[in-house]
Short mmCIF file of C-alpha atoms in Angstrom, two decimals:
data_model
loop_
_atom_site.label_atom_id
_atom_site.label_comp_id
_atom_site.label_asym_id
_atom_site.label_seq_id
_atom_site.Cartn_x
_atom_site.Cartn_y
_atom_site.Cartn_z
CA UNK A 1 114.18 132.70 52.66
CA UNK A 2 115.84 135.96 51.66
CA UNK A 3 113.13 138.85 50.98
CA UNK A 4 114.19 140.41 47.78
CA UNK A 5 115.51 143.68 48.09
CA UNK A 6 114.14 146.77 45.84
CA UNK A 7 114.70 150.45 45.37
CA UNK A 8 112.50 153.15 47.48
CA UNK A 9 109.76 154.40 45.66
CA UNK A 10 109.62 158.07 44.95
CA UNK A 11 106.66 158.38 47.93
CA UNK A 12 108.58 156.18 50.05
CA UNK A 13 111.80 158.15 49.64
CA UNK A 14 109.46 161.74 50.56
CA UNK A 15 107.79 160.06 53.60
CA UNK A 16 111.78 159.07 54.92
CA UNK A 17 113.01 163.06 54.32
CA UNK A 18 109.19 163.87 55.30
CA UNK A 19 109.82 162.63 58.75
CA UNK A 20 113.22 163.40 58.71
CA UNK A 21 112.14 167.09 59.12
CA UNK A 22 109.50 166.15 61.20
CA UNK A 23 112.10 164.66 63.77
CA UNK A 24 114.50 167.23 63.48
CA UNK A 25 111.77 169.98 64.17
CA UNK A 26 109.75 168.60 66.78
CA UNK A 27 112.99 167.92 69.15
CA UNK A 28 114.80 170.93 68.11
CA UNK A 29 111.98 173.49 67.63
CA UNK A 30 109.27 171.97 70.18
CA UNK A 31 110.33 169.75 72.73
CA UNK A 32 114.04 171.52 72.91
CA UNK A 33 115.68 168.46 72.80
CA UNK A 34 119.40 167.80 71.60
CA UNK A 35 119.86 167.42 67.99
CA UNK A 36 121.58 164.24 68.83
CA UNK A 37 118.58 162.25 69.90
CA UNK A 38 116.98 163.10 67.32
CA UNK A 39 119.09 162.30 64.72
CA UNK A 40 119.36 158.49 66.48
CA UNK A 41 115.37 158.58 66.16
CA UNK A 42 115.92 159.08 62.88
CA UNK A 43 118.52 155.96 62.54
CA UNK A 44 116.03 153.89 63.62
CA UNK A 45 113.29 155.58 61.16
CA UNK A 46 115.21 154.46 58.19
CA UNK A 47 115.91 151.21 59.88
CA UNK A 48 112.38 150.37 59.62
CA UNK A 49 112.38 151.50 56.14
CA UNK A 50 115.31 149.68 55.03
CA UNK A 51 113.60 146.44 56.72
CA UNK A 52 110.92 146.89 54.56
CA UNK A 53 112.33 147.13 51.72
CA UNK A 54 113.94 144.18 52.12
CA UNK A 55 117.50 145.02 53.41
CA UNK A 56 119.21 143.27 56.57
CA UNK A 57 120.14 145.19 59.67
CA UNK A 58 123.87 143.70 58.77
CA UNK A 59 123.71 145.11 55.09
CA UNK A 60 122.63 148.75 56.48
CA UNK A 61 125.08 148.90 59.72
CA UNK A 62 127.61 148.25 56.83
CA UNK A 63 126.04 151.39 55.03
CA UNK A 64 126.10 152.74 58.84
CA UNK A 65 129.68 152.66 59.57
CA UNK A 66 130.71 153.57 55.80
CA UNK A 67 129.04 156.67 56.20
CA UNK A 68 130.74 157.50 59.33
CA UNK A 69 133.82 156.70 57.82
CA UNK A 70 133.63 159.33 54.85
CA UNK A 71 133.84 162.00 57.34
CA UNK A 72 136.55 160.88 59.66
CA UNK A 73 138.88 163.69 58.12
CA UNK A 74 136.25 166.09 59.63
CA UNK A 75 136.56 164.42 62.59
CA UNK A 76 140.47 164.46 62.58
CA UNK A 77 140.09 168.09 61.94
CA UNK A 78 138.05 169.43 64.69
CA UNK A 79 140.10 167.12 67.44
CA UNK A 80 142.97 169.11 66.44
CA UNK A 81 141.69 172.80 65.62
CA UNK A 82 140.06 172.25 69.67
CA UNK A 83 143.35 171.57 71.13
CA UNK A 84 144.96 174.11 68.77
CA UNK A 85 142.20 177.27 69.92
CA UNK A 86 142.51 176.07 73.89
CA UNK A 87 146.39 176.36 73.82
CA UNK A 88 146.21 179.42 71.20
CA UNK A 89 144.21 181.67 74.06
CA UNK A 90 146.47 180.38 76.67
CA UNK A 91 149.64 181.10 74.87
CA UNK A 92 148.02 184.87 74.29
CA UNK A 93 147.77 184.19 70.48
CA UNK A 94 144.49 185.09 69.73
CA UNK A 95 144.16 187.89 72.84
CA UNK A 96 147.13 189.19 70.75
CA UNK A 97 145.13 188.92 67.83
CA UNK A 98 142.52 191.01 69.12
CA UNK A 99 144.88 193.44 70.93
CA UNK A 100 146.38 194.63 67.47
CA UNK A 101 143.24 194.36 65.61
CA UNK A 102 141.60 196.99 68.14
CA UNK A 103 144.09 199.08 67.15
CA UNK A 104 144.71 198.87 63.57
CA UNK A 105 141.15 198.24 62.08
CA UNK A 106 138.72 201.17 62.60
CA UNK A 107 135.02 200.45 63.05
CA UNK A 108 133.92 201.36 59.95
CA UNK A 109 135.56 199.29 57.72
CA UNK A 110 135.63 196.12 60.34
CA UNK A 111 133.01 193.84 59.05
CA UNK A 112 135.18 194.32 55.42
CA UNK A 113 137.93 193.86 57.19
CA UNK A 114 137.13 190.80 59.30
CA UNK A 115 135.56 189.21 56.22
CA UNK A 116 139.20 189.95 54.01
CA UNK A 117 141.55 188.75 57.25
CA UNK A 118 139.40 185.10 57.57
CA UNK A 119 140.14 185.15 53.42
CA UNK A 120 143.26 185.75 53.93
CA UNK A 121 144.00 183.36 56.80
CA UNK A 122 141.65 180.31 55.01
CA UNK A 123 143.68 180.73 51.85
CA UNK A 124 146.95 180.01 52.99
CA UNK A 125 146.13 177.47 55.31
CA UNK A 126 143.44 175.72 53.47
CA UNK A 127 141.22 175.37 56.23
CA UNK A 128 137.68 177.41 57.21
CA UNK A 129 137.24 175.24 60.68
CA UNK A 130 141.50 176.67 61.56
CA UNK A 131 140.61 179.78 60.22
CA UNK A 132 138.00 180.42 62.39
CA UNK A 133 139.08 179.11 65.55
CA UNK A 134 141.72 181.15 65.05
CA UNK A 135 141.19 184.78 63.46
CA UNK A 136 137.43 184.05 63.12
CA UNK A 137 137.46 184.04 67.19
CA UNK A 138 139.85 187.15 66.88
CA UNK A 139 137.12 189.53 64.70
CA UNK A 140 134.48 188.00 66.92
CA UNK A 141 136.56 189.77 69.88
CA UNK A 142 137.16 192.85 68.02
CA UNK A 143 133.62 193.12 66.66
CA UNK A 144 131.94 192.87 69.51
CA UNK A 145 134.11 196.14 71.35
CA UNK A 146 133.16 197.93 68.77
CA UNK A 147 129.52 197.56 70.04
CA UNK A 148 128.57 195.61 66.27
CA UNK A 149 126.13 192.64 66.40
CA UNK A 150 128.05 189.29 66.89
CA UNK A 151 125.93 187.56 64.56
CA UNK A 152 126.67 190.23 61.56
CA UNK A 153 130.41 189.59 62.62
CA UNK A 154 129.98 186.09 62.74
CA UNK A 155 128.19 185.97 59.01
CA UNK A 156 131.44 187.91 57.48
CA UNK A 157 133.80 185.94 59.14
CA UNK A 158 132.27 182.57 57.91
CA UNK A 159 131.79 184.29 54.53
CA UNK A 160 135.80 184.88 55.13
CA UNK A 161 136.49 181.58 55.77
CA UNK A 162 134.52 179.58 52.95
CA UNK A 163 135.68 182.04 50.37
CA UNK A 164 139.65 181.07 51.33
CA UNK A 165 138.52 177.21 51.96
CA UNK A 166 136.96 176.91 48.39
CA UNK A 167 139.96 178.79 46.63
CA UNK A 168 142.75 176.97 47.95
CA UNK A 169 144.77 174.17 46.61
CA UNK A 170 145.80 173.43 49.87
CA UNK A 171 141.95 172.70 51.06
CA UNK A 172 140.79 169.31 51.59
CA UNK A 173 137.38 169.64 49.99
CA UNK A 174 138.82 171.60 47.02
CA UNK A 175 140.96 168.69 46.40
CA UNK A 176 138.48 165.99 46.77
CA UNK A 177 136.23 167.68 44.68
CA UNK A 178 138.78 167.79 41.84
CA UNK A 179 139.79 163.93 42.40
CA UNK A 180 136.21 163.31 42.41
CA UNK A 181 134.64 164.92 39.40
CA UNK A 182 138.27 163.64 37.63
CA UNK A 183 139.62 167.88 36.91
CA UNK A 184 142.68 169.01 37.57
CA UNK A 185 143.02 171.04 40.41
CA UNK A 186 143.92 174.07 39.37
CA UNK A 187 141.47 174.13 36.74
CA UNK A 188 138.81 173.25 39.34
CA UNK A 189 140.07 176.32 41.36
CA UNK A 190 139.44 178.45 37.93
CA UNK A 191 136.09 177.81 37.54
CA UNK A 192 135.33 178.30 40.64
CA UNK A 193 136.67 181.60 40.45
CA UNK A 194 133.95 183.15 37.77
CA UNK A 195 131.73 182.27 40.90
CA UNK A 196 133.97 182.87 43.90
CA UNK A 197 135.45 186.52 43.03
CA UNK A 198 132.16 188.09 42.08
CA UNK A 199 130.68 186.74 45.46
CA UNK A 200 133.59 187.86 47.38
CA UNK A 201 133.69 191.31 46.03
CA UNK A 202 129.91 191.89 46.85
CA UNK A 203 130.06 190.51 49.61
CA UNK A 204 132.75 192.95 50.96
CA UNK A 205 131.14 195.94 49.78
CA UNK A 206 127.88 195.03 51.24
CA UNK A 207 129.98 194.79 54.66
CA UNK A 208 131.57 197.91 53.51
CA UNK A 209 128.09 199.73 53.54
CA UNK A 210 126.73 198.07 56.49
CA UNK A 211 129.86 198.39 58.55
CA UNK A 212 129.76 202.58 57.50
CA UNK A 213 126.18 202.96 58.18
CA UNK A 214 126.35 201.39 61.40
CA UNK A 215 129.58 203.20 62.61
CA UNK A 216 129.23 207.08 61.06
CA UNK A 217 132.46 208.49 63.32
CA UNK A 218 130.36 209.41 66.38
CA UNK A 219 130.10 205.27 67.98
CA UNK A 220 131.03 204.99 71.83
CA UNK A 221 134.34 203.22 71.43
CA UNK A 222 134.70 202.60 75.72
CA UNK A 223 133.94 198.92 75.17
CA UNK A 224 137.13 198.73 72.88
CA UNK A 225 138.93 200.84 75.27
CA UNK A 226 137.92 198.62 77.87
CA UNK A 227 138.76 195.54 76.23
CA UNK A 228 142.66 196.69 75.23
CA UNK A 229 142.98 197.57 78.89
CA UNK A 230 141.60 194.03 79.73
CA UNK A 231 144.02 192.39 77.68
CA UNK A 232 146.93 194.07 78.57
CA UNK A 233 146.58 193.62 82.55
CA UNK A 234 145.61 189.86 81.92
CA UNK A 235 148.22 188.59 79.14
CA UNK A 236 151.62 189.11 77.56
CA UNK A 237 150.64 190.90 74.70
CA UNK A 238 153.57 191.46 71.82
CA UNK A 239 154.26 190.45 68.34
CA UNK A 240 156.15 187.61 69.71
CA UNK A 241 152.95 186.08 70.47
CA UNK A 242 152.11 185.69 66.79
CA UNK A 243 155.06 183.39 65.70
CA UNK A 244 153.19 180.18 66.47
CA UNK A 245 150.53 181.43 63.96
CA UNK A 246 152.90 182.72 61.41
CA UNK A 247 154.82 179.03 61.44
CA UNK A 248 151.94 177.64 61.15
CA UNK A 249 151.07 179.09 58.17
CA UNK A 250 154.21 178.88 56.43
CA UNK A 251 154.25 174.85 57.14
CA UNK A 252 150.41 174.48 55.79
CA UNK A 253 152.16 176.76 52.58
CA UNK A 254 154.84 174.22 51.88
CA UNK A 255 151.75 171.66 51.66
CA UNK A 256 152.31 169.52 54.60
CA UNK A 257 149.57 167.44 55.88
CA UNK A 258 146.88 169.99 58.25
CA UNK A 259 146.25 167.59 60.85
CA UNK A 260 149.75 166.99 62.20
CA UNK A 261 151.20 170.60 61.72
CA UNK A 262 147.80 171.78 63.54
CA UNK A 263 148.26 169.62 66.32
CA UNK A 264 152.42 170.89 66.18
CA UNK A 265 150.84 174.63 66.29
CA UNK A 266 148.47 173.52 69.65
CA UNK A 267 151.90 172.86 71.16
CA UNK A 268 153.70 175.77 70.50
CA UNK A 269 150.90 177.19 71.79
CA UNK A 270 151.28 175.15 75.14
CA UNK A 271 154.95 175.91 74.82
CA UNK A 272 154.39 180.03 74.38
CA UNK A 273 151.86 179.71 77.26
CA UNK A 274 154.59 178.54 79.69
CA UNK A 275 157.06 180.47 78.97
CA UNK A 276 155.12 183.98 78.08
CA UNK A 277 151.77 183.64 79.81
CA UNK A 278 152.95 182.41 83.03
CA UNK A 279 151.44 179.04 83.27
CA UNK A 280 152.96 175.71 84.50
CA UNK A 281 154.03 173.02 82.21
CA UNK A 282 151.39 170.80 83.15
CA UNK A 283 148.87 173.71 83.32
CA UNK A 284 149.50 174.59 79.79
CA UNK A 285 149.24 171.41 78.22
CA UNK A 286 145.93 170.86 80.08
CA UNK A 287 144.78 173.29 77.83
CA UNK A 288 144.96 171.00 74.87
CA UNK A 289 142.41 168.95 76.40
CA UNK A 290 140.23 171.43 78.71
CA UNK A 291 140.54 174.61 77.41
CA UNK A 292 141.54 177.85 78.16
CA UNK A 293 139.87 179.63 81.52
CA UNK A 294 140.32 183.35 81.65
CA UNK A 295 139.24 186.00 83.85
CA UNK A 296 139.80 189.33 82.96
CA UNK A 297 137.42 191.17 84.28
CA UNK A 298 135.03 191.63 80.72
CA UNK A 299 132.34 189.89 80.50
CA UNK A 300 132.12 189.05 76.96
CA UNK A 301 135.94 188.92 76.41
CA UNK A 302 135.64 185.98 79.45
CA UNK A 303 133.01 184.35 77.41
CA UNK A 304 134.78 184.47 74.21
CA UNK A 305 138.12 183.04 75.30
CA UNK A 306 136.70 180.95 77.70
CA UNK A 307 136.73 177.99 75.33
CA UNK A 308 138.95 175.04 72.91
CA UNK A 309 140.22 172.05 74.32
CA UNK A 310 139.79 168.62 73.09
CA UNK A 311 136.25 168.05 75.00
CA UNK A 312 134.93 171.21 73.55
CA UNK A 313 134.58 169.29 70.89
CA UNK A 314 133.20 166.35 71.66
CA UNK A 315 129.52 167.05 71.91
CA UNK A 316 130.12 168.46 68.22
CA UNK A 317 132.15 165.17 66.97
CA UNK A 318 129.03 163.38 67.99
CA UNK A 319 126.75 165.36 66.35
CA UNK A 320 128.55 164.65 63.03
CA UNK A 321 128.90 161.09 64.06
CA UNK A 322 125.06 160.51 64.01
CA UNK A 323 124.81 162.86 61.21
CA UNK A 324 126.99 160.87 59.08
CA UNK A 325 125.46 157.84 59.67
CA UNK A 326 122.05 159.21 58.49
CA UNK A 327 123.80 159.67 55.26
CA UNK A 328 125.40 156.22 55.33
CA UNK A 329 121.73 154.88 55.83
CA UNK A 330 120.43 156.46 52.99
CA UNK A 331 123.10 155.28 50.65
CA UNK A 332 122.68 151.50 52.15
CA UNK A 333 118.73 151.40 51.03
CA UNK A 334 119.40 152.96 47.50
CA UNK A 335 118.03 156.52 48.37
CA UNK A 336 120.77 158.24 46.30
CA UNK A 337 120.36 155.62 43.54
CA UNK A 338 116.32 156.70 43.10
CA UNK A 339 117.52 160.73 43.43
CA UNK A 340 120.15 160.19 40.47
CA UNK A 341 117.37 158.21 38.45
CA UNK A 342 115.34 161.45 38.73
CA UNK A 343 117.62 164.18 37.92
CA UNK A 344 119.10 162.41 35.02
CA UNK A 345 115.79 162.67 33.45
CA UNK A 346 114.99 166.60 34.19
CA UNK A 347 119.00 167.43 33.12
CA UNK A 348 118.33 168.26 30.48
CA UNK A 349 120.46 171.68 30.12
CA UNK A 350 123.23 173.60 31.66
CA UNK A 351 120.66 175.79 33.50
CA UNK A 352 118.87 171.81 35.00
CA UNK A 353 122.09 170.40 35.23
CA UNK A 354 123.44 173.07 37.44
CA UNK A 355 120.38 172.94 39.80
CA UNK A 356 120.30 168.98 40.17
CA UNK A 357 124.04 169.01 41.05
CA UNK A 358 123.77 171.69 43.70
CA UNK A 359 120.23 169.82 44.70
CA UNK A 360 122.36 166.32 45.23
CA UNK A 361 125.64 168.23 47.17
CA UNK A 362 122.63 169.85 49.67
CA UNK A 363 121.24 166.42 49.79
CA UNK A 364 124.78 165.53 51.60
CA UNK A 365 124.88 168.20 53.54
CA UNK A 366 120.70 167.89 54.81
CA UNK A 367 121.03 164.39 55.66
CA UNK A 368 124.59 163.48 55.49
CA UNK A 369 125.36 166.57 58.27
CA UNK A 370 129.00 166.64 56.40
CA UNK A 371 130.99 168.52 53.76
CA UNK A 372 132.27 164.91 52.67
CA UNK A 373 128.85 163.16 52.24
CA UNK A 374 128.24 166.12 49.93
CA UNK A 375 130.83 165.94 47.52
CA UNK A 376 130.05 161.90 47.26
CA UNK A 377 126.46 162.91 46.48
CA UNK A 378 126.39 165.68 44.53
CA UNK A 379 129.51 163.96 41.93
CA UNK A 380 128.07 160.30 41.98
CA UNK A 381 124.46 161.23 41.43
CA UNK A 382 125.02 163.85 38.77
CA UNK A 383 128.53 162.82 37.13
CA UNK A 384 126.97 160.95 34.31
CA UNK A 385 124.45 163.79 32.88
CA UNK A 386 127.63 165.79 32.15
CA UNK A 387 129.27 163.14 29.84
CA UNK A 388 125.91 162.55 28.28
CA UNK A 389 125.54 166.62 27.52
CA UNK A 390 129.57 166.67 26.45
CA UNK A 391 129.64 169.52 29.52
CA UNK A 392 133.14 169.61 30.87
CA UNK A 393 133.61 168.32 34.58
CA UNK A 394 134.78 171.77 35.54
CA UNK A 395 131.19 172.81 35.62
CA UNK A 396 130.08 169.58 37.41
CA UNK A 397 133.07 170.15 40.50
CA UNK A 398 131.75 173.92 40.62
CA UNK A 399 128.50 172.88 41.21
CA UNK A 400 129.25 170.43 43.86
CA UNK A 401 131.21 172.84 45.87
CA UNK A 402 128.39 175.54 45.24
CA UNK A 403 125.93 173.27 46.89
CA UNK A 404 127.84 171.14 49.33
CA UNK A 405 131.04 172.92 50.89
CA UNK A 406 129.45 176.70 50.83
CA UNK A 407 125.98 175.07 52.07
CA UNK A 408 127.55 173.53 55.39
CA UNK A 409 127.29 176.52 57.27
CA UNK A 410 123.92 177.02 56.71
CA UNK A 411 122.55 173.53 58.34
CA UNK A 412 123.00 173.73 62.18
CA UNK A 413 123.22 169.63 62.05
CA UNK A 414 126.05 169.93 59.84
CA UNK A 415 129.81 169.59 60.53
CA UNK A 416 130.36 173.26 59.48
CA UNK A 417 127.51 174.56 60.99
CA UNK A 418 127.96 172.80 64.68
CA UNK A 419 131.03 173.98 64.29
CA UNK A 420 130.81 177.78 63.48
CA UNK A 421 128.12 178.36 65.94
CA UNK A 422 130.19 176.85 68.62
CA UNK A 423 133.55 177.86 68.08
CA UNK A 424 132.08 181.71 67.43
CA UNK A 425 129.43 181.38 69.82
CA UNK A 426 126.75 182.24 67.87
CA UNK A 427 123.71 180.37 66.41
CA UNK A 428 123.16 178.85 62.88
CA UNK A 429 120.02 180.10 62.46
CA UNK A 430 120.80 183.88 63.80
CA UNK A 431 123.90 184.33 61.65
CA UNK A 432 122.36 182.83 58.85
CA UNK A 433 120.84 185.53 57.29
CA UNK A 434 124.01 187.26 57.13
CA UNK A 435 126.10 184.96 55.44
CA UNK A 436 125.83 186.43 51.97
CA UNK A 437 128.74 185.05 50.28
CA UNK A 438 127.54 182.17 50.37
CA UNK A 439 123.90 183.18 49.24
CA UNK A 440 125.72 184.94 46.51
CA UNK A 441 127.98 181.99 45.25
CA UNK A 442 124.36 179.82 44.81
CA UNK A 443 122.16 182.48 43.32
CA UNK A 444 125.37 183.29 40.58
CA UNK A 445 126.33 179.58 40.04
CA UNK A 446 122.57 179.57 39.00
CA UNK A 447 122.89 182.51 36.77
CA UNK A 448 125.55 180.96 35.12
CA UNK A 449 123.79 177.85 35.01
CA UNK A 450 120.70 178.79 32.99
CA UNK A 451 122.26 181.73 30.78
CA UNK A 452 124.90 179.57 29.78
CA UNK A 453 128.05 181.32 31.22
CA UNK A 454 131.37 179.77 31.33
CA UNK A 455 130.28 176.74 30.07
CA UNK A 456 133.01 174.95 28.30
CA UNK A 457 132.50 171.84 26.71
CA UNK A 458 134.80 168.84 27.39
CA UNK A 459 138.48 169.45 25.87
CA UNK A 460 141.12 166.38 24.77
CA UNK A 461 142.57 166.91 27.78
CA UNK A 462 139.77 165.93 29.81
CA UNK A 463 138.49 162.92 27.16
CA UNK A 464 141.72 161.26 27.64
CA UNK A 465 141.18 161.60 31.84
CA UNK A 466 137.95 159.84 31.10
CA UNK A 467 139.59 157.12 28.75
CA UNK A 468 141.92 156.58 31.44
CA UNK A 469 139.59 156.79 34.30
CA UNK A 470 137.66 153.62 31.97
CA UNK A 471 141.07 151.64 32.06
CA UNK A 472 141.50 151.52 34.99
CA UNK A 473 137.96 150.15 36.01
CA UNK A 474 136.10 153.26 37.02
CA UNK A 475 138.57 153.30 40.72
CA UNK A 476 139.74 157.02 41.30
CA UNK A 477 142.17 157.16 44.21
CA UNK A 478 142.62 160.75 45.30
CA UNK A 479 144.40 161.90 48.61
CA UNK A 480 142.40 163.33 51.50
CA UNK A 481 144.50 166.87 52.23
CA UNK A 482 142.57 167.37 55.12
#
């Protein structure tokens, strides 16, 4: 006899995220345990829920492996940004990177600097996790000579990044968000703008200040020295070093798909570190897999390019793996169903509806440990209380990316934060505090929320995109940039 299934209660739901955080803590915070196992603890937590409310282990290992699934394009993403920073080092693109930045940027204005450069870089190539395996590594170099704290460097370099990633058409979780909240894309990218460019600007100016108060002309610069002399005895160092970057860029520009002309730019990076850096053929493609393995003589410059490679990944990919399928879990036993119930009765204005939507994009990122998860979450739960309050979808996909992309960073389980702290060597939790754009973009996209700025209702443009979207059965097939 089949038990009949039913929907969490609100307490149930609390005591799930209740131990949740108990989990998370007590193997993290007390028993120094790897996130991992405690996430797989926590598998087996809602396991026991889902049992009880009447679900089969079948049903929920479906939920399981869909979850996983909806962040393979993460996945895809860091197997081919580690390959692409291992042969990058070797191929003296990034020491090259850090080489001219030593020279050009002065202390005072770095942290600016570093912050506008990771923009720059995420912008055009539509991707935070390249941008800062890449330049993000670069400024951490850089910063660090100039004697600055590596997790203020780190915090304006992932402010960098996320600030490009959320702008850019060529982004994957710009695009999905548009698909999925049924805006066009370039009218999602607007909206997000009234929050983005005030957060950006601030943001650099508060870098600005802290970078000139820190550095007031009179800073011991022998580090820096140091560190130029390092580079030059132990790599090729010219602007010819740059052009696997620079083609890089141009082929994410013309829109071509990020995965493949990543994995083409770990090559030429293989290729530049046989011929310029004097490795062997088989040494430098090695590097794809392994890593790079320096020894210049610096400590910190050693420690910093001492890294990439497939398998520097891995213990990350897992983390997301299990992370995921926390998220997957939750879906299977009608978690998100009993969340949406209860926002759609307390959205009840602009200044509610703001709040629930960035509430149900954290949810994703909390318990779903991805970027992906978040945008599912925060648009499914929340999509409806729009169309009931004639609010345009514009405001809905600004929301979502306000609480799910920019959030990533901030959760050390997540895909962005795993990532971050171990591609810039530096932990969630320390850097955290100094991540103000994205800080900023919440506490404005609340602002906006509640005093009813940029608010537009829905145009004809967007009623027909819903008449359509009805045709066609409610199916919305977007394509995942990544």
């Amino acid at each position: 006899m089949t038990k009949e299934k039913k929907l969490p209660s609100l307490g149930v739901l609390l005591t799930i995220l209740g131990m949740f955080v108990v989990i998370m803590f007590g193997f993290i915070v007390i028993l120094k345990l790897p996130i991992q196992l405690a996430l797989l603890v926590v598998w087996f937590v809602i396991l026991g829920f889902g049992v009880y409310l009447g679900h089969n282990y079948l049903e929920m290992e479906k939920g399981l492996l869909k979850g996983i699934y909806e962040g393979m394009g993460a996945i895809l993403i860091l197997i081919a940004v580690g390959a692409l920073i291992g042969s990058w080092i070797a191929g003296g693109v990034v020491p090259t990177m850090i080489y001219y930045g030593l020279n050009i940027i002065s202390p005072s204005i770095f942290l600016m600097a570093a912050m506008i450069i990771c923009a720059i870089t995420a912008l055009s190539t539509g991707t935070s996790f390249g941008s800062a395996g890449t330049a993000g590594i670069a400024m951490m170099g850089i910063g660090e000579s100039f004697g600055l704290p590596t997790y203020l460097v780190a915090g304006a370099v992932i402010s960098g990044c996320y600030v490009g990633d959320k702008m850019s058409p060529l982004s994957d979780t710009t695009v999905m968000t548009a698909s999925l909240s049924r805006v066009d894309l370039f009218r999602h990218i607007k909206s997000m703008s009234f929050v983005s460019i005030p957060a950006f600007i601030i943001s650099a100016v508060l870098y600005w200040i802290v970078g000139a108060v820190m550095y007031d002309g009179q800073g011991d610069l022998s580090i820096a020295e140091n560190t130029l002399t390092g580079l030059e005895q132990n790599f090729n160092v010219s602007w010819m070093m740059l052009i696997p970057a620079v083609i890089v860029i141009i082929m994410l520009a013309f829109k071509l798909p990020s995965v493949p002309v990543i994995l083409f730019g770990a090559l030429l990076g293989s290729l530049w570190a046989t011929l310029f850096q004097g490795y062997g053929f088989i040494e430098a493609i090695q590097t794809l897999y392994s890593g790079s393995e320096q020894s210049t003589g610096i400590a910190f410059i050693d420690n910093l390019l001492n890294r990439g490679g497939i398998t520097f990944m891995l213990e990350v990919i897992l983390l997301i793996i299990l992370a995921l399928g926390v998220g997957g879990l939750l879906q299977s036993i009608g978690a998100f169903t009993v969340i949406g119930n209860l926002f759609a009765k307390w959205a009840n204005n602009t200044g509610n509806l703001t709040l629930t939507t960035m509430l149900a994009s954290f949810f994703g990122v909390f318990f779903g440990g991805a970027a992906y998860v978040s945008l599912l979450t925060g648009t499914k739960i929340t999509e409806e209380n729009y169309d009931r309050k004639n609010v345009s979808r514009t405001l809905l996909s600004r929301n979502v990316e306000a609480g799910g992309t920019v959030t990533t960073p901030m959760v050390p389980w997540s895909d962005g934060g795993v990532f971050m702290a171990t591609t810039l060597g530096v932990a969630t939790l320390a850097y955290l505090p100094f991540f103000w754009y994205g800080f900023l973009v919440i506490i404005i996209s609340l602002i906006y929320g509640y005093f009813g700025l940029f608010i537009m209702e829905k145009d004809a443009h967007e009623k027909a995109k819903d008449e359509d979207h009805e045709e066609n059965g409610g199916y919305e097939i977007y394509e995942k940039t990544v």
